[in-house]
Tab-separated table of C-alpha atoms and ligand atoms in Angstrom:
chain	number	residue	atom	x	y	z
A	130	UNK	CA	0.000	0.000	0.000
A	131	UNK	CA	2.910	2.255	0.600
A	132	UNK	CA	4.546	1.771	-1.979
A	133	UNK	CA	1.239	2.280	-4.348
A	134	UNK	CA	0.936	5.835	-2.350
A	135	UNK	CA	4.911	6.907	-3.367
A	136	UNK	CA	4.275	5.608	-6.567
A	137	UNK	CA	1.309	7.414	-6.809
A	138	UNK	CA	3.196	10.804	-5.381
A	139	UNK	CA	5.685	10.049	-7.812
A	140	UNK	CA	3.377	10.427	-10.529
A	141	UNK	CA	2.010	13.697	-9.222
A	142	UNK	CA	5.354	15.314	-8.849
A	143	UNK	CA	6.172	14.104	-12.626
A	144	UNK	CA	5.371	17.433	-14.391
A	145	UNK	CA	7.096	19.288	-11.678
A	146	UNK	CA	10.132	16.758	-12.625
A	147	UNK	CA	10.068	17.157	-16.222
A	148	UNK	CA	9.703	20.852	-16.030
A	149	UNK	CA	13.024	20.814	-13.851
A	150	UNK	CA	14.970	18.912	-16.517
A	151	UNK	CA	14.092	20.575	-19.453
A	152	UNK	CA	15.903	24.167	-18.045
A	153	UNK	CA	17.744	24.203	-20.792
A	154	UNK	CA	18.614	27.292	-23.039
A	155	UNK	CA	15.947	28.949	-24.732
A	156	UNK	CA	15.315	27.446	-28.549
A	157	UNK	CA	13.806	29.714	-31.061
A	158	UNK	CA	11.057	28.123	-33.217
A	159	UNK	CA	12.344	26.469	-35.949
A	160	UNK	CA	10.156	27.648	-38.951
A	161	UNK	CA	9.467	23.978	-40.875
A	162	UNK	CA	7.667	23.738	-43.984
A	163	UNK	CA	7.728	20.680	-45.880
A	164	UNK	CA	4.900	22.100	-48.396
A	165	UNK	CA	7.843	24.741	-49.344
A	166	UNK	CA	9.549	22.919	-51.912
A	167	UNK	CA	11.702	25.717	-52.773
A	168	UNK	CA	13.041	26.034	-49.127
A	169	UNK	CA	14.178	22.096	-48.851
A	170	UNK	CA	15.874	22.464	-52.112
A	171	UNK	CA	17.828	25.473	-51.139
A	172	UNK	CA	18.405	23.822	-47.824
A	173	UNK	CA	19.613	20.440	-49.603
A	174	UNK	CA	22.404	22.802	-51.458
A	175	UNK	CA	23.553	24.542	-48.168
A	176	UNK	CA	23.703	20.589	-46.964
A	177	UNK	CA	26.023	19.623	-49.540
A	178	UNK	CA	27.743	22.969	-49.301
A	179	UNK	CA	28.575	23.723	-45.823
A	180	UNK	CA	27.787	20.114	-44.005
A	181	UNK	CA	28.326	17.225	-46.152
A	182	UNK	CA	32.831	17.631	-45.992
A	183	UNK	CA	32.372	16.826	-42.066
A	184	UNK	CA	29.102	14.862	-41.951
A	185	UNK	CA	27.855	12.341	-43.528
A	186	UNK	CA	23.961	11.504	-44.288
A	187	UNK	CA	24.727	7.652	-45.217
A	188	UNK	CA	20.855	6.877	-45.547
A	189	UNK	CA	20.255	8.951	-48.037
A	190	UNK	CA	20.812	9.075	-51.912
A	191	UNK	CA	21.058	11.703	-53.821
A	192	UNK	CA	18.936	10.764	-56.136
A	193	UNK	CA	16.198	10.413	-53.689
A	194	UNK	CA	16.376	14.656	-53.671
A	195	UNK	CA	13.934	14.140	-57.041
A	196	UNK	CA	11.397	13.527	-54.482
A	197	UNK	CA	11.908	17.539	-53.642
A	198	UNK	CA	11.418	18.279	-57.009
A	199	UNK	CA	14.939	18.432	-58.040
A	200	UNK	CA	15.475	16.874	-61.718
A	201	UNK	CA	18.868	14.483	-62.304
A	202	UNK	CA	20.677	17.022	-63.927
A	203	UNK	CA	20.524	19.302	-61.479
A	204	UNK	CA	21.825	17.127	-58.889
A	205	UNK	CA	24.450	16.353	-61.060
A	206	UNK	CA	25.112	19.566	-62.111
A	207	UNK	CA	24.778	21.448	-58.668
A	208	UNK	CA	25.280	18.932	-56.191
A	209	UNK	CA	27.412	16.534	-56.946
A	210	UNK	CA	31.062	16.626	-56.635
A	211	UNK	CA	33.294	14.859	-60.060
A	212	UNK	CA	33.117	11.647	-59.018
A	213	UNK	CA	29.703	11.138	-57.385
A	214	UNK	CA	26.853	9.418	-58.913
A	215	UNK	CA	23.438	10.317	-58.200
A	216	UNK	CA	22.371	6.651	-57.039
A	217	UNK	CA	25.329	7.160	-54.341
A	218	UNK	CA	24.636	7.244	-50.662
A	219	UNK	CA	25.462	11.407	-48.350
A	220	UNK	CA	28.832	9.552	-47.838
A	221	UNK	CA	32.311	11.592	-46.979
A	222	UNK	CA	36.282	10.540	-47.267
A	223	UNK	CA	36.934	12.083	-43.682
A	224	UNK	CA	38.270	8.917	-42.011
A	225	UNK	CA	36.443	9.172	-38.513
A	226	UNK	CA	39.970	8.618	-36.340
A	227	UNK	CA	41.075	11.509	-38.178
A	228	UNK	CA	38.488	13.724	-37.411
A	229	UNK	CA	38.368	12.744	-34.208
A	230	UNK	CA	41.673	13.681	-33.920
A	231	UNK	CA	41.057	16.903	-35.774
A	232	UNK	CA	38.138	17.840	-33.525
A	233	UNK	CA	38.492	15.877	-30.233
A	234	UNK	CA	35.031	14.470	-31.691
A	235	UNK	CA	34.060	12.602	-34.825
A	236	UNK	CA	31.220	14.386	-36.591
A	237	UNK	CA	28.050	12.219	-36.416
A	238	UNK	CA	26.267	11.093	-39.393
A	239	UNK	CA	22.886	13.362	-39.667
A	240	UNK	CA	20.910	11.579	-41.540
A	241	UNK	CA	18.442	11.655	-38.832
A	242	UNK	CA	20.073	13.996	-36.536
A	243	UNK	CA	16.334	15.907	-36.542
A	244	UNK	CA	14.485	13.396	-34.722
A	245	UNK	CA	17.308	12.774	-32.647
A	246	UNK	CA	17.725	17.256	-31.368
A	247	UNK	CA	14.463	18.326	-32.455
A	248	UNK	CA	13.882	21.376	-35.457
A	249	UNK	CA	14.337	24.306	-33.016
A	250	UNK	CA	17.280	22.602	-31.329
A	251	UNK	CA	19.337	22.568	-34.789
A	252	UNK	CA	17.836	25.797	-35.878
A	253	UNK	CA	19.122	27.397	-32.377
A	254	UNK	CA	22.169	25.727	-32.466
A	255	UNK	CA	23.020	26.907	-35.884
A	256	UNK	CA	22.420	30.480	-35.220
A	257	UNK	CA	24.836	30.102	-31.555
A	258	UNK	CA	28.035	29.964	-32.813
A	259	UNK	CA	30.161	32.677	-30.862
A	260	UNK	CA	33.860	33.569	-30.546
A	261	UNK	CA	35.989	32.045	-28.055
A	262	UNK	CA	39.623	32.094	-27.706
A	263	UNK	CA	40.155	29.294	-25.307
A	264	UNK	CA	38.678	26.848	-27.494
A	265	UNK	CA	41.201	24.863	-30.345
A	266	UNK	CA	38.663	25.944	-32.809
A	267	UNK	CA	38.209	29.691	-31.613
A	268	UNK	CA	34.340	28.671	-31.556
A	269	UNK	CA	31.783	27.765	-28.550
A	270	UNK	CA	28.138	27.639	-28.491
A	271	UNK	CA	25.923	28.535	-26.387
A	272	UNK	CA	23.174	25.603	-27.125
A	273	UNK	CA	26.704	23.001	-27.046
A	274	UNK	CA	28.968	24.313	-24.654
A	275	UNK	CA	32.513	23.400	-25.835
A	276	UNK	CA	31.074	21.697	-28.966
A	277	UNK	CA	34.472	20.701	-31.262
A	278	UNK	CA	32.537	21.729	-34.526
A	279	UNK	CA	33.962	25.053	-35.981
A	280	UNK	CA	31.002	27.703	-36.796
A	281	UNK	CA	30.819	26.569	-40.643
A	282	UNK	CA	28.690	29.303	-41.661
A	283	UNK	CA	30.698	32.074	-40.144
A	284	UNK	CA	31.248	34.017	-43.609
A	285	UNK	CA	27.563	34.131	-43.969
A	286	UNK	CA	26.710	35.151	-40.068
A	287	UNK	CA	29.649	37.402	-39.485
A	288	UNK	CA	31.314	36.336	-36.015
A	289	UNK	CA	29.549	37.226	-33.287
A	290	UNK	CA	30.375	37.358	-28.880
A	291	UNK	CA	28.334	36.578	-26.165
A	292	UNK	CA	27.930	37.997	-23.223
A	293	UNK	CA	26.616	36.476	-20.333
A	294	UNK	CA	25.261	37.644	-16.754
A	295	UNK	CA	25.273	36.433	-13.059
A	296	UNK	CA	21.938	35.550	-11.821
A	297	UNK	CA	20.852	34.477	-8.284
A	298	UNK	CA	18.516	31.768	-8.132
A	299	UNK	CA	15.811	31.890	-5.549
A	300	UNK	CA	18.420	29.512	-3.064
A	301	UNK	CA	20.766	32.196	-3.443
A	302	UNK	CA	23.075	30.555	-5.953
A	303	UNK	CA	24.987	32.350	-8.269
A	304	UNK	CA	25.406	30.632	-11.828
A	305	UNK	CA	26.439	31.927	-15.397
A	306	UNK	CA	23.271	32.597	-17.644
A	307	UNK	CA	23.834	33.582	-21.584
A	308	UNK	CA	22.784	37.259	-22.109
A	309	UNK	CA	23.011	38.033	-25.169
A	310	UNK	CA	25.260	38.536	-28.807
A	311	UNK	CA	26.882	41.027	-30.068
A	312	UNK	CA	27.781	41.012	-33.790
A	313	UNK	CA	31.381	42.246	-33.712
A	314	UNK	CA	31.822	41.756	-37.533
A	315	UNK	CA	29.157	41.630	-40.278
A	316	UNK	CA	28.966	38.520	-42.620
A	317	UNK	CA	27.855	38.637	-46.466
A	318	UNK	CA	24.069	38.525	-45.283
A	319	UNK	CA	22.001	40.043	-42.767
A	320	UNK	CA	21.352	38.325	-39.743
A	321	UNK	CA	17.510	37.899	-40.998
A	322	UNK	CA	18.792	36.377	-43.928
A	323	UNK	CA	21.150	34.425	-42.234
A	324	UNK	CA	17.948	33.211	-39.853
A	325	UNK	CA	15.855	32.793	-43.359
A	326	UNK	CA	18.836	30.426	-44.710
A	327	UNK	CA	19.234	28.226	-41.511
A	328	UNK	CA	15.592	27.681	-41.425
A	329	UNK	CA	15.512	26.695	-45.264
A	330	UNK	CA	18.511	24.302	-44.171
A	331	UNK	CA	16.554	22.978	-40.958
A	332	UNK	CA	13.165	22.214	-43.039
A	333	UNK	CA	15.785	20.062	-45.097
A	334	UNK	CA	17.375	18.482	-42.302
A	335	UNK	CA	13.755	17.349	-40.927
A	336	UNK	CA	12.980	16.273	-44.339
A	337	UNK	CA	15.555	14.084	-44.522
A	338	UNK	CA	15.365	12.363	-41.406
A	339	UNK	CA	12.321	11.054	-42.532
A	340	UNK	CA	11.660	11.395	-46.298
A	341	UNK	CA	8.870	9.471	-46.676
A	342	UNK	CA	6.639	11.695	-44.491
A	343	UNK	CA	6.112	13.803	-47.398
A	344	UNK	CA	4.054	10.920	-48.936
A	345	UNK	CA	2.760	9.260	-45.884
A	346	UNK	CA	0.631	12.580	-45.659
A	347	UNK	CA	-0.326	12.688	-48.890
A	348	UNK	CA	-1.904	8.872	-48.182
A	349	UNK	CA	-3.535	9.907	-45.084
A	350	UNK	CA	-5.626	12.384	-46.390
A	351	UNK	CA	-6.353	10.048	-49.660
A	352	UNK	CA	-7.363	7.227	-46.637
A	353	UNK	CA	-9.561	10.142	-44.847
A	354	UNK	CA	-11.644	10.970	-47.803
A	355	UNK	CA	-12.500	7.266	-48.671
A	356	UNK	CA	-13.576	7.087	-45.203
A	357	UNK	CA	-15.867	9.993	-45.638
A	358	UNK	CA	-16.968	8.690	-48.804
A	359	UNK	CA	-17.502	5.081	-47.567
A	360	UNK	CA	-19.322	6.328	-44.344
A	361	UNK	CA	-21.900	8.340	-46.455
A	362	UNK	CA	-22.381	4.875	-48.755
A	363	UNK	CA	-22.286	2.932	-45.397
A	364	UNK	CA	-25.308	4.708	-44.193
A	365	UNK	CA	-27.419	4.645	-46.955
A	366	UNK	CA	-27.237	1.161	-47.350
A	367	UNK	CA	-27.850	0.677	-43.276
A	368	UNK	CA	-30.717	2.575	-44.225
A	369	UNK	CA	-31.952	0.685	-47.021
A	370	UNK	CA	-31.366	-2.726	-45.114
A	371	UNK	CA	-33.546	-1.603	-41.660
A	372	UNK	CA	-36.405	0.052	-43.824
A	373	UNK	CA	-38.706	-3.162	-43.841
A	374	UNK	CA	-37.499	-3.757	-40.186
A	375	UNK	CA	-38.880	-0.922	-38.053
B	37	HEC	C1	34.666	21.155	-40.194
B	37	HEC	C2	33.871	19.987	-40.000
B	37	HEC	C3	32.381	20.187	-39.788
B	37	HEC	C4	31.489	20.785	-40.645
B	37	HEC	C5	31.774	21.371	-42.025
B	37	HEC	C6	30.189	20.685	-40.011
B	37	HEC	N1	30.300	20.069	-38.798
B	37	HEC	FE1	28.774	19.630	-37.531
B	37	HEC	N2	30.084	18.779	-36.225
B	37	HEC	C7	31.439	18.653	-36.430
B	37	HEC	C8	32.021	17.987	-35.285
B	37	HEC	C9	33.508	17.641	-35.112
B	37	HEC	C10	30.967	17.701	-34.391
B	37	HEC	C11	31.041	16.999	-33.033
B	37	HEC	C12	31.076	18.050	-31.985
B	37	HEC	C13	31.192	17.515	-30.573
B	37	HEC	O1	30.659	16.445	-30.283
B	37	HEC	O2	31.824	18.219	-29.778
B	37	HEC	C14	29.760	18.240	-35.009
B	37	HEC	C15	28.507	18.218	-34.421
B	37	HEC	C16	27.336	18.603	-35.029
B	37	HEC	C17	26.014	18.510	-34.451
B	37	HEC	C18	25.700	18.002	-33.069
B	37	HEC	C19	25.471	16.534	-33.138
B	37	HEC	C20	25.043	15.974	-31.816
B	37	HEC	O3	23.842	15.787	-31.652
B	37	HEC	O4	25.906	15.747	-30.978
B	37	HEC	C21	25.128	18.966	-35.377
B	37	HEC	C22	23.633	19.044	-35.242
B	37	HEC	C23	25.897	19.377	-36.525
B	37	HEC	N3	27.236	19.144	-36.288
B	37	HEC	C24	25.343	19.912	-37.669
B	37	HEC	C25	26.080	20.410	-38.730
B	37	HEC	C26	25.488	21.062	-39.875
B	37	HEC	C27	23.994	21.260	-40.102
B	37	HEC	C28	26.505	21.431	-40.675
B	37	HEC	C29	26.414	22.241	-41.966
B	37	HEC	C30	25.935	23.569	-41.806
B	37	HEC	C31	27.743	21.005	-40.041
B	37	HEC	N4	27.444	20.379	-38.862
B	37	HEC	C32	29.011	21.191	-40.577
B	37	HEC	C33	32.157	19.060	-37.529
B	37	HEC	C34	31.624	19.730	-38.621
């Protein structure tokens, strides 16, 4: 019986639990679109641009980017490097002992890195890149403290600094809280651009971590207007079958 009663306490307190975990840093709101076909096209080319040398994407082909409504040739054209053929899997030559050495981490594959962090995860973390001299790379983050990836993107952003505050909890314990950034020099777009061309490369990234979702919702609505149409025929004919009855 006592144990049922902790249990049940246990389950009460749960919220209060979860809600005490999830304290992380504030994510912004990833803005996904998978109806926008031009966005996950120009976020498949900043994929192969700025992600695919580190990363690799092994379940995916690139031929499979037709389903964005991207023809052969310009895979081949745009995103392919010499030797690549379209039927070839997101794979990269970085030996992973190398980059590990490299990095002091071996980049993981992403293919479904999206289900794994979440949309507004990646699309924070992309945007949280700041300057940091004691780091090997001369990068931190402020979603991945002391992550070993280099901000990629930096010519785009511009390089930014954060600056961070002292707050007192309600115990009276001090910690470090993140602030704010302060662009210290401009990149080749403006920072809503910048925002604009993450998100584009986000709505790819949760694309491709599950590609077929594009179709499955195409089927469900073709399997919720049969239903409506068979429920209408399904009634008429109850009707016509009780008539005599009643
Ligand atoms: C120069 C190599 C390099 C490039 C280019 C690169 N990354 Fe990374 N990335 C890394 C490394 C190394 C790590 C592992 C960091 C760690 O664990 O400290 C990493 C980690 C990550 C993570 C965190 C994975 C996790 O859950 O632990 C994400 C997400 C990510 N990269 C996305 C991207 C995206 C998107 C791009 C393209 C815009 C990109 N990376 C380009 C090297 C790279």
């Amino acid at each position: 019986m006592k144990r049922l009663k902790n249990f049940l306490l246990l389950l009460a307190a749960a919220p209060v639990l979860a809600f005490a975990s999830g304290a992380g840093p504030h994510l912004d709101k990833a803005p996904v679109n998978l109806a926008d076909q031009d966005s996950l096209q120009r976020g498949a080319r900043m994929f192969v641009n700025y992600c695919l040398n580190c990363h690799s994407a092994s379940a995916m082909r690139y031929s499979r980017l037709q389903d964005i409504g991207l023809s052969e040739d310009q895979i081949k054209e745009n995103l392919l490097f010499a030797s690549e053929k379209p039927g070839e899997l997101m794979k990269i030559s970085m030996p992973k002992a190398e980059a590990k050495a490299w990095f002091g981490a071996a980049p993981p594959d992403l293919s479904v890195i999206s289900r794994s962090r979440g949309a507004d995860w990646l699309y924070t973390y992309l945007r949280s890149f700041y300057r940091d001299d004691s780091r090997a790379t001369g990068w931190n983050n402020t979603v991945f403290d002391k992550v070993g990836m280099p901000h990629v993107m930096w010519s785009l952003q511009g390089e930014q600094i954060a600056h961070f505050k002292t707050v007192v909890d309600h115990e009276g314990k001090e910690t470090h809280a993140f602030d704010r950034f302060e662009l210290i020099k401009p990149g080749t777009v403006t920072l809503a651009e910048y925002d604009a061309q993450v998100g584009d490369l986000v709505n790819y990234l949760v694309w491709m971590g599950e590609p077929a979702q594009l179709q499955r919702k195409k089927l469900g609505i073709i399997v919720l207007v049969f239903l409506g149409i068979f429920f209408v025929v399904a009634y008429y004919l109850k009707k016509e079958f009780w008539k005599d009855i009643h």
